[in-house]
Amino acid sequence: MKTFSLSPKASALLVVLFSVFSFLSTSHCQVTQGVSSDGRDFYVGMVLPEVYRESGGTNFTIFKSYILITTAVENSVAVSYFDDATGKEQTSQSYKIAANSGIQVPLNTSSVKMDEPGEIPQFRACHISAKYPVNVEYFSEGADAGGSYLALQTNSLGKKYVIASYPDAQPSIPTQMVSSGFFEIIAPFDNTVVSITPNTTTKGGHPGVHSGTGASGVAKPFKVTLRRGQCYLVKSAGTEADADISGSVVESTLPIAVLAGHENALITTASFQSDSRDFMIEEMLPVESWDSTGYVSLPLKDSQPFDQTREGVGENYRMYAYDQVGVNAQMIEVNVGARELSSARFATPAAERFGVLNPIEMHSTDGKLFSVMMYDQRDFGNNYPIPGPSMMSIVPISHWQKRYSWYIPYSSQQTSVSNFINIIGKKDEIASGIAMSHNGSAYKSVKLILTQEAVYYAIPNHPDLAGVRLIAYPGSYSAYSLNPFMVYEFGFHPVGPDGDFDADEFFPSNANPCGALLFSGDPAKITTVIDSQCTQWNICAIDGRTNDPGIRSITLLKDPDGTEYQPAKQSVNCRIDPLTDDKNLGQLIYPGNESRICVSIQIEDPLIPAYAAILITDNAGNVKLSELTYRPPAFAVTPSSSEIYFAGVTVGRDTCVDIVVKNAESLAHNATTASLDPRTMFSIASVTPPLPVLLRHNDSLIVHLCYHPQDTLLALNTLRLDIDCFTIGKHLIATGSTGLITATDRTFDKVDSGKSVMKNVTVTNIGKQPFTLTKSWKLIGSTAFAFIDSQKLPVVLQPGSATAFNFNYSPKAVGVDSALMRWSTDILAPYNESIKSYSQLSGVGNRVIITRAVHESSATKNISVRPNPASGSSVILSFGFETEKAVAVSVFDVLGRNVFEKTVTGLNEIEIPIRKLPNGCYTIRVNSEGIISTEKFEVAR
């Protein structure tokens, strides 16, 4: 990730459109409230239960694993995996989630399943990122495969862990193998060096401290280096029924996630005809987030009818220590009293209390840190639920939250599902003060949404607290209260065809906390250096602690629900520099080994107010809130909109606008340059007064901007006016437009000579601008056509309007006449002829009558043609009179072409050859002493 260091005169400037001058103020608030397990970035993993990794494992198809994602606000989430060979993060799958809702996403098992027996780095992590904070849980189902854990966001992970598991178990069915405890390490950062000290010998042959081959009571750590997205699985050897990987220590140079549990644990000897074991998994809380007191817990639901004498009833509690000398603790159980426990690093067996039936509280008597894990026992009663081995981290009171989101999974393969939640909080709030939403419903009192199953008013050492167990249903939940409280969820998911206890059922269970705040208690010493630069803040966060200092994250809060910080903060009109936050997630997460980190927060639109709530987190879980306020400058810009539209400007003509900038500030500012992107059609005609100029209070600057379209395409540009270190900008959006001419054609059909027919053609403007029909028209072709309405021109045609113009047709001969009327307009090329700027005229001269030039008589002489129609090689033309003087005989085809011509004297008939004439109609014209007679005949073969 890109960072920078500030100099006393930092000058890095961001040129942002519409920005003028900034007024910024800053306030700070530093608290030690912890980092929520909810967040925007997660790395999760999966360990395959024993029954599905065995050769020929039972019913592998019914094993399923999921990630459960819930959100308090409308959100978008991306889920991705890593290429197993290269480690490259693959394309993510995106999901949209409604407010106060959640989704159940199946895990891609092949992408997260670790190869057995483990102890090799593999890219098997699932990476989850969200726009706003989400809660993430893991859930698996199937025969002996029920398990769940609360995933911790990357920002809350630690570097020291103690493993919680259970002894390797001999199964109830002798043919099955001894099952192993396990832990899996997930690396969110490259170059993570992990030191592992197993408490029992591992499948990879690393000797344990206290059990297994090679155990000598001496810690023998080994190291492995992991890249981002790599996982490392460690299992106990699985050859000794009493070996226990619990108490193993995992330490790293960078924060890691650690899963731990048992691949098929047997807790109590309660048995049935089927195997009594079950898969267990939990994400470990880092040692840095342990406490010395306030571990409060309620019992889970047992089989019914309840019989406390029955084996397997109640819960077991284990305490784990990191301290080498040891931790002394006390468990107080209602109706039982106090019992002492003690533990140390690598303790074997782990300090444990069995079959606890009532609410408890645990605290150390020497003030040292420890952790507590609850284990539900196998308990077969006569009715559901049937608890199976499961484990659940107990969250101390100091790490409780005021708001939770969680998800209870759906299952299509289970015969009878029982889900519950335990809530612990202030007595008055347990009664009516906790509000809950289920599947996005309106918030109501918890008791109006869920059915109360049991209430516990006595909480040891905490008379102000009470607890309640509620029957829950699948789906998403959100809950909040005025004071911190705690929510645990657990469920029983029997798998079988009939549910009649005839040895074909499996009874898996799951349990996990629904959230937590994580911090070490090391007092905060976060300071900030803020440099205000025009339209951005440059911020350096500095962790001044001497004990392993480091900044873990810088978050631009957009958190209306208050998940990341209380009270809720919502940043407005700003974002983290896109060079460092290219996905605009609003959060930068670091390994936590640098005590000084610098980033830039940029104002998106400096003409409106901006507010940045920046949450800085150190690697101890301390947070500091810096609130930055931006007041927009008192520069008046007219027009005020960020975009200027030039819509439908006539092609070839200028349209201009004045942009007026007035300095309403009391301070003077230098206006230096006005510029456009290097594109055509826009121009700055003038700037008044000329630049550069000093704008004093109430001075104005006028930019005369013009648009000269050359076509009708969309044109974009940006006007920039530089004032001091800022830029006023306007997006320019324009389209040219023009008139467009289209003209109709006209056919006059057949007209006799000596006659005249008038018809019209229509000229239409189908464009978006008016145009003028000018007098520069041209009529080309036959002179038989005449433009009658030329006196109408010039005429202006508005968009969508049309005008009709008349033409005369007066044929002068037999045959076809044609002409072309070319209209003239003031439309610029190429649009003047882009559609149709001409009218095609056509007509046919049918019969020509010519009066005698010499004789006064106009009577025609009789002529005839035979045969008609003709199919032979000639026709006979008879005059009906004997010619005394020369008579001219001509034959024309339908196009007026002369195909035969002959002059005769002293005959009354002649033979006209037609052998070479094609089929069709022909006209014979006879000119006798100025008298013209015509006759038609047809050739039809």
PDB file of C-alpha atoms in Angstrom, residues 812-923:
ATOM      1  CA  LYS A 812     -43.620  17.771 -76.857  1.00  0.00           C
ATOM      2  CA  ALA A 813     -43.169  14.349 -78.348  1.00  0.00           C
ATOM      3  CA  VAL A 814     -44.249  10.776 -77.865  1.00  0.00           C
ATOM      4  CA  GLY A 815     -42.063   8.982 -75.377  1.00  0.00           C
ATOM      5  CA  VAL A 816     -40.699   9.169 -71.832  1.00  0.00           C
ATOM      6  CA  ASP A 817     -39.569  12.444 -70.273  1.00  0.00           C
ATOM      7  CA  SER A 818     -37.566  12.837 -67.062  1.00  0.00           C
ATOM      8  CA  ALA A 819     -35.989  15.644 -65.052  1.00  0.00           C
ATOM      9  CA  LEU A 820     -34.230  16.192 -61.702  1.00  0.00           C
ATOM     10  CA  MET A 821     -35.073  19.076 -59.383  1.00  0.00           C
ATOM     11  CA  ARG A 822     -32.088  19.872 -57.146  1.00  0.00           C
ATOM     12  CA  TRP A 823     -33.183  21.883 -54.124  1.00  0.00           C
ATOM     13  CA  SER A 824     -30.806  24.391 -52.576  1.00  0.00           C
ATOM     14  CA  THR A 825     -30.615  25.049 -48.783  1.00  0.00           C
ATOM     15  CA  ASP A 826     -28.417  26.785 -46.260  1.00  0.00           C
ATOM     16  CA  ILE A 827     -27.666  23.459 -44.528  1.00  0.00           C
ATOM     17  CA  LEU A 828     -23.930  22.865 -44.221  1.00  0.00           C
ATOM     18  CA  ALA A 829     -22.236  19.923 -45.892  1.00  0.00           C
ATOM     19  CA  PRO A 830     -22.387  16.999 -45.495  1.00  0.00           C
ATOM     20  CA  TYR A 831     -25.845  17.292 -43.939  1.00  0.00           C
ATOM     21  CA  ASN A 832     -27.245  19.270 -46.921  1.00  0.00           C
ATOM     22  CA  GLU A 833     -27.358  16.056 -48.956  1.00  0.00           C
ATOM     23  CA  SER A 834     -27.287  13.420 -46.191  1.00  0.00           C
ATOM     24  CA  ILE A 835     -30.919  12.317 -46.664  1.00  0.00           C
ATOM     25  CA  LYS A 836     -32.557  13.375 -50.026  1.00  0.00           C
ATOM     26  CA  SER A 837     -32.181  16.868 -51.421  1.00  0.00           C
ATOM     27  CA  TYR A 838     -33.741  16.288 -54.868  1.00  0.00           C
ATOM     28  CA  SER A 839     -37.077  15.425 -56.528  1.00  0.00           C
ATOM     29  CA  GLN A 840     -37.237  13.018 -59.473  1.00  0.00           C
ATOM     30  CA  LEU A 841     -39.841  14.036 -62.142  1.00  0.00           C
ATOM     31  CA  SER A 842     -41.062  11.662 -64.870  1.00  0.00           C
ATOM     32  CA  GLY A 843     -43.848  11.481 -67.471  1.00  0.00           C
ATOM     33  CA  VAL A 844     -44.836   9.851 -70.788  1.00  0.00           C
ATOM     34  CA  GLY A 845     -45.842  11.757 -73.981  1.00  0.00           C
ATOM     35  CA  ASN A 846     -48.736   9.766 -75.349  1.00  0.00           C
ATOM     36  CA  ARG A 847     -49.852  11.288 -78.744  1.00  0.00           C
ATOM     37  CA  VAL A 848     -48.488  14.284 -80.615  1.00  0.00           C
ATOM     38  CA  ILE A 849     -50.872  16.513 -82.623  1.00  0.00           C
ATOM     39  CA  ILE A 850     -49.141  19.015 -84.922  1.00  0.00           C
ATOM     40  CA  THR A 851     -51.210  21.473 -86.970  1.00  0.00           C
ATOM     41  CA  ARG A 852     -50.362  22.085 -90.661  1.00  0.00           C
ATOM     42  CA  ALA A 853     -47.831  24.726 -91.285  1.00  0.00           C
ATOM     43  CA  VAL A 854     -49.038  25.545 -94.881  1.00  0.00           C
ATOM     44  CA  HIS A 855     -52.656  24.406 -95.308  1.00  0.00           C
ATOM     45  CA  GLU A 856     -55.437  25.760 -93.245  1.00  0.00           C
ATOM     46  CA  SER A 857     -57.058  22.296 -93.008  1.00  0.00           C
ATOM     47  CA  SER A 858     -56.053  20.295 -89.953  1.00  0.00           C
ATOM     48  CA  ALA A 859     -57.891  17.179 -90.949  1.00  0.00           C
ATOM     49  CA  THR A 860     -55.816  14.033 -90.721  1.00  0.00           C
ATOM     50  CA  LYS A 861     -55.655  11.408 -93.404  1.00  0.00           C
ATOM     51  CA  ASN A 862     -56.736   7.830 -92.679  1.00  0.00           C
ATOM     52  CA  ILE A 863     -53.998   5.235 -92.119  1.00  0.00           C
ATOM     53  CA  SER A 864     -54.146   1.621 -90.897  1.00  0.00           C
ATOM     54  CA  VAL A 865     -51.785  -1.228 -89.930  1.00  0.00           C
ATOM     55  CA  ARG A 866     -52.213  -4.961 -90.515  1.00  0.00           C
ATOM     56  CA  PRO A 867     -51.847  -7.434 -88.999  1.00  0.00           C
ATOM     57  CA  ASN A 868     -52.142  -5.893 -85.515  1.00  0.00           C
ATOM     58  CA  PRO A 869     -50.902  -7.405 -83.346  1.00  0.00           C
ATOM     59  CA  ALA A 870     -48.179  -8.742 -85.622  1.00  0.00           C
ATOM     60  CA  SER A 871     -46.138 -11.910 -85.150  1.00  0.00           C
ATOM     61  CA  GLY A 872     -44.416 -12.216 -88.490  1.00  0.00           C
ATOM     62  CA  SER A 873     -41.536 -10.415 -90.146  1.00  0.00           C
ATOM     63  CA  SER A 874     -43.460  -7.318 -91.368  1.00  0.00           C
ATOM     64  CA  VAL A 875     -46.626  -5.253 -91.175  1.00  0.00           C
ATOM     65  CA  ILE A 876     -48.525  -3.443 -94.007  1.00  0.00           C
ATOM     66  CA  LEU A 877     -49.194   0.278 -93.588  1.00  0.00           C
ATOM     67  CA  SER A 878     -52.167   1.524 -95.725  1.00  0.00           C
ATOM     68  CA  PHE A 879     -52.634   5.260 -96.276  1.00  0.00           C
ATOM     69  CA  GLY A 880     -56.261   5.184 -97.424  1.00  0.00           C
ATOM     70  CA  PHE A 881     -55.229   7.554-100.180  1.00  0.00           C
ATOM     71  CA  GLU A 882     -52.787   7.497-103.059  1.00  0.00           C
ATOM     72  CA  THR A 883     -49.798   9.613-102.281  1.00  0.00           C
ATOM     73  CA  GLU A 884     -49.088  12.332-104.794  1.00  0.00           C
ATOM     74  CA  LYS A 885     -46.205  13.926-103.027  1.00  0.00           C
ATOM     75  CA  ALA A 886     -43.511  12.585-100.771  1.00  0.00           C
ATOM     76  CA  VAL A 887     -44.839  11.137 -97.480  1.00  0.00           C
ATOM     77  CA  ALA A 888     -42.465  10.639 -94.503  1.00  0.00           C
ATOM     78  CA  VAL A 889     -43.092   7.441 -92.515  1.00  0.00           C
ATOM     79  CA  SER A 890     -41.441   6.911 -89.100  1.00  0.00           C
ATOM     80  CA  VAL A 891     -41.794   4.193 -86.417  1.00  0.00           C
ATOM     81  CA  PHE A 892     -41.018   4.869 -82.704  1.00  0.00           C
ATOM     82  CA  ASP A 893     -40.757   2.541 -79.707  1.00  0.00           C
ATOM     83  CA  VAL A 894     -42.247   3.359 -76.267  1.00  0.00           C
ATOM     84  CA  LEU A 895     -39.085   5.245 -75.311  1.00  0.00           C
ATOM     85  CA  GLY A 896     -39.451   7.558 -78.319  1.00  0.00           C
ATOM     86  CA  ARG A 897     -36.574   6.019 -80.245  1.00  0.00           C
ATOM     87  CA  ASN A 898     -36.828   6.018 -84.058  1.00  0.00           C
ATOM     88  CA  VAL A 899     -36.622   2.388 -85.212  1.00  0.00           C
ATOM     89  CA  PHE A 900     -37.756   2.826 -88.859  1.00  0.00           C
ATOM     90  CA  GLU A 901     -37.897   5.699 -91.314  1.00  0.00           C
ATOM     91  CA  LYS A 902     -38.835   5.880 -95.060  1.00  0.00           C
ATOM     92  CA  THR A 903     -40.152   8.422 -97.585  1.00  0.00           C
ATOM     93  CA  VAL A 904     -42.612   7.179-100.267  1.00  0.00           C
ATOM     94  CA  THR A 905     -44.428   8.728-103.272  1.00  0.00           C
ATOM     95  CA  GLY A 906     -47.348   7.478-105.460  1.00  0.00           C
ATOM     96  CA  LEU A 907     -48.203   4.546-103.170  1.00  0.00           C
ATOM     97  CA  ASN A 908     -51.197   3.802-100.992  1.00  0.00           C
ATOM     98  CA  GLU A 909     -49.428   1.199 -98.815  1.00  0.00           C
ATOM     99  CA  ILE A 910     -45.948   0.047 -97.842  1.00  0.00           C
ATOM    100  CA  GLU A 911     -44.400  -2.978 -96.064  1.00  0.00           C
ATOM    101  CA  ILE A 912     -42.540  -2.187 -92.814  1.00  0.00           C
ATOM    102  CA  PRO A 913     -40.053  -4.847 -91.647  1.00  0.00           C
ATOM    103  CA  ILE A 914     -40.384  -5.829 -87.940  1.00  0.00           C
ATOM    104  CA  ARG A 915     -38.138  -8.939 -87.917  1.00  0.00           C
ATOM    105  CA  LYS A 916     -35.609  -7.301 -85.601  1.00  0.00           C
ATOM    106  CA  LEU A 917     -38.067  -5.522 -83.361  1.00  0.00           C
ATOM    107  CA  PRO A 918     -38.620  -6.935 -79.877  1.00  0.00           C
ATOM    108  CA  ASN A 919     -42.098  -7.559 -78.546  1.00  0.00           C
ATOM    109  CA  GLY A 920     -43.894  -4.403 -77.454  1.00  0.00           C
ATOM    110  CA  CYS A 921     -45.933  -1.416 -78.598  1.00  0.00           C
ATOM    111  CA  TYR A 922     -44.852   0.873 -81.417  1.00  0.00           C
ATOM    112  CA  THR A 923     -46.146   4.117 -82.947  1.00  0.00           C
TER     113      THR A 923
END
